[in-house]
XYZ file of C-alpha atoms in Angstrom:
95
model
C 96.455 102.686 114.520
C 94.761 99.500 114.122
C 95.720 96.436 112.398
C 93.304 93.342 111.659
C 93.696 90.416 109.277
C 90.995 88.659 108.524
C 91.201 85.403 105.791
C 88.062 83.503 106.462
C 84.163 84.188 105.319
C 82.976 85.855 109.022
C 81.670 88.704 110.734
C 84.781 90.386 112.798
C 84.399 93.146 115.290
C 86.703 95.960 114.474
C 86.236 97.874 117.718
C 84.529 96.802 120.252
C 81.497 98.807 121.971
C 82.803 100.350 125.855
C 86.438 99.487 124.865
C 89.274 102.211 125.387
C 88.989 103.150 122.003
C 86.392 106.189 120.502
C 84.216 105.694 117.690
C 85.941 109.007 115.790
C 88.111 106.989 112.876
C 90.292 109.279 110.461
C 90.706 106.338 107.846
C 89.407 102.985 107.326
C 91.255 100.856 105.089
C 90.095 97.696 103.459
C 92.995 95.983 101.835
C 92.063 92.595 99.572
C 95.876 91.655 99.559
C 94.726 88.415 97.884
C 96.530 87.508 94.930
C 93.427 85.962 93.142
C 89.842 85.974 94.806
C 87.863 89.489 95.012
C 85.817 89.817 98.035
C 82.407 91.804 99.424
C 83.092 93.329 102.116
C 79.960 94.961 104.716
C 81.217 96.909 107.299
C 78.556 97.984 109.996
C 77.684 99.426 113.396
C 75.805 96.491 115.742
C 74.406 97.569 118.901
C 73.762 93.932 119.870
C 70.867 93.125 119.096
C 70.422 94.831 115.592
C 73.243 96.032 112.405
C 73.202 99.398 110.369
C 75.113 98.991 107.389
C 77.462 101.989 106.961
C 79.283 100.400 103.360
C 78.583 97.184 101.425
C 81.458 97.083 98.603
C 82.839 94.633 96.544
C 87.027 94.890 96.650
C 88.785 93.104 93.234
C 92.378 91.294 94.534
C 95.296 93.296 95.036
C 92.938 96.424 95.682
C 92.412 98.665 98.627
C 89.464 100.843 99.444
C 90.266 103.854 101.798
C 87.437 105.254 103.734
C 88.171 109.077 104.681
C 84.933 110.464 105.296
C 85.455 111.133 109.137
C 83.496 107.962 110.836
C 81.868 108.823 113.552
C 79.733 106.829 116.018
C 79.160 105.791 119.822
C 81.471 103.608 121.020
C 79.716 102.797 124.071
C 76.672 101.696 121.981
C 77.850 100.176 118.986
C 80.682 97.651 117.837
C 82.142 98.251 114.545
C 82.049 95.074 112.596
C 83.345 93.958 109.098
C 81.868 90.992 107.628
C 83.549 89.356 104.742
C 82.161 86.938 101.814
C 85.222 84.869 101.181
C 88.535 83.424 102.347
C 90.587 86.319 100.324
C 93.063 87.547 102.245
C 92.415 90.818 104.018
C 94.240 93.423 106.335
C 92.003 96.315 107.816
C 93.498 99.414 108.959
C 91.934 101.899 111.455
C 93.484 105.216 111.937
């Protein structure tokens, strides 16, 4: 399991293309634990030079989206990335 906060507007890599880690992901878990501000959240494959959006959703505060379809990808082509549209608070989990 994976655990990333995130509480700034930025593009974070999630895993990181050749790392130890495989691209197969169980769950993917976007948690806006912000008490107030909703957020949009993009979360992509980037192979470097170009992205492929895999979801673009907007996330109300104190809500959690939970990805289960299976992800699959290359991990020694792509990074996974999340970017984010606002300061909320945010804790991603990979499983």
């Amino acid at each position: 399991m994976i655990r990333t906060s995130i509480s700034s507007a930025t593009t974070t890599s999630l895993l990181t293309k050749g790392g130890s880690i495989s691209g197969r992901i169980k769950k993917l878990i976007i948690s806006n634990v912000d008490a107030t501000d909703s957020c949009n959240y993009i979360v992509q494959l980037h192979d470097g030079s170009s992205a492929t959006i895999i979801y673009n959703v907007d996330v109300p505060a104190k809500a959690a989206l939970v990805l289960t379809d299976g992800i699959a990808f290359d991990s020694s082509v792509y990074n996974l990335q999340i970017t984010t549209s606002t300061t909320a608070a945010t804790l991603i989990t990979i499983i």
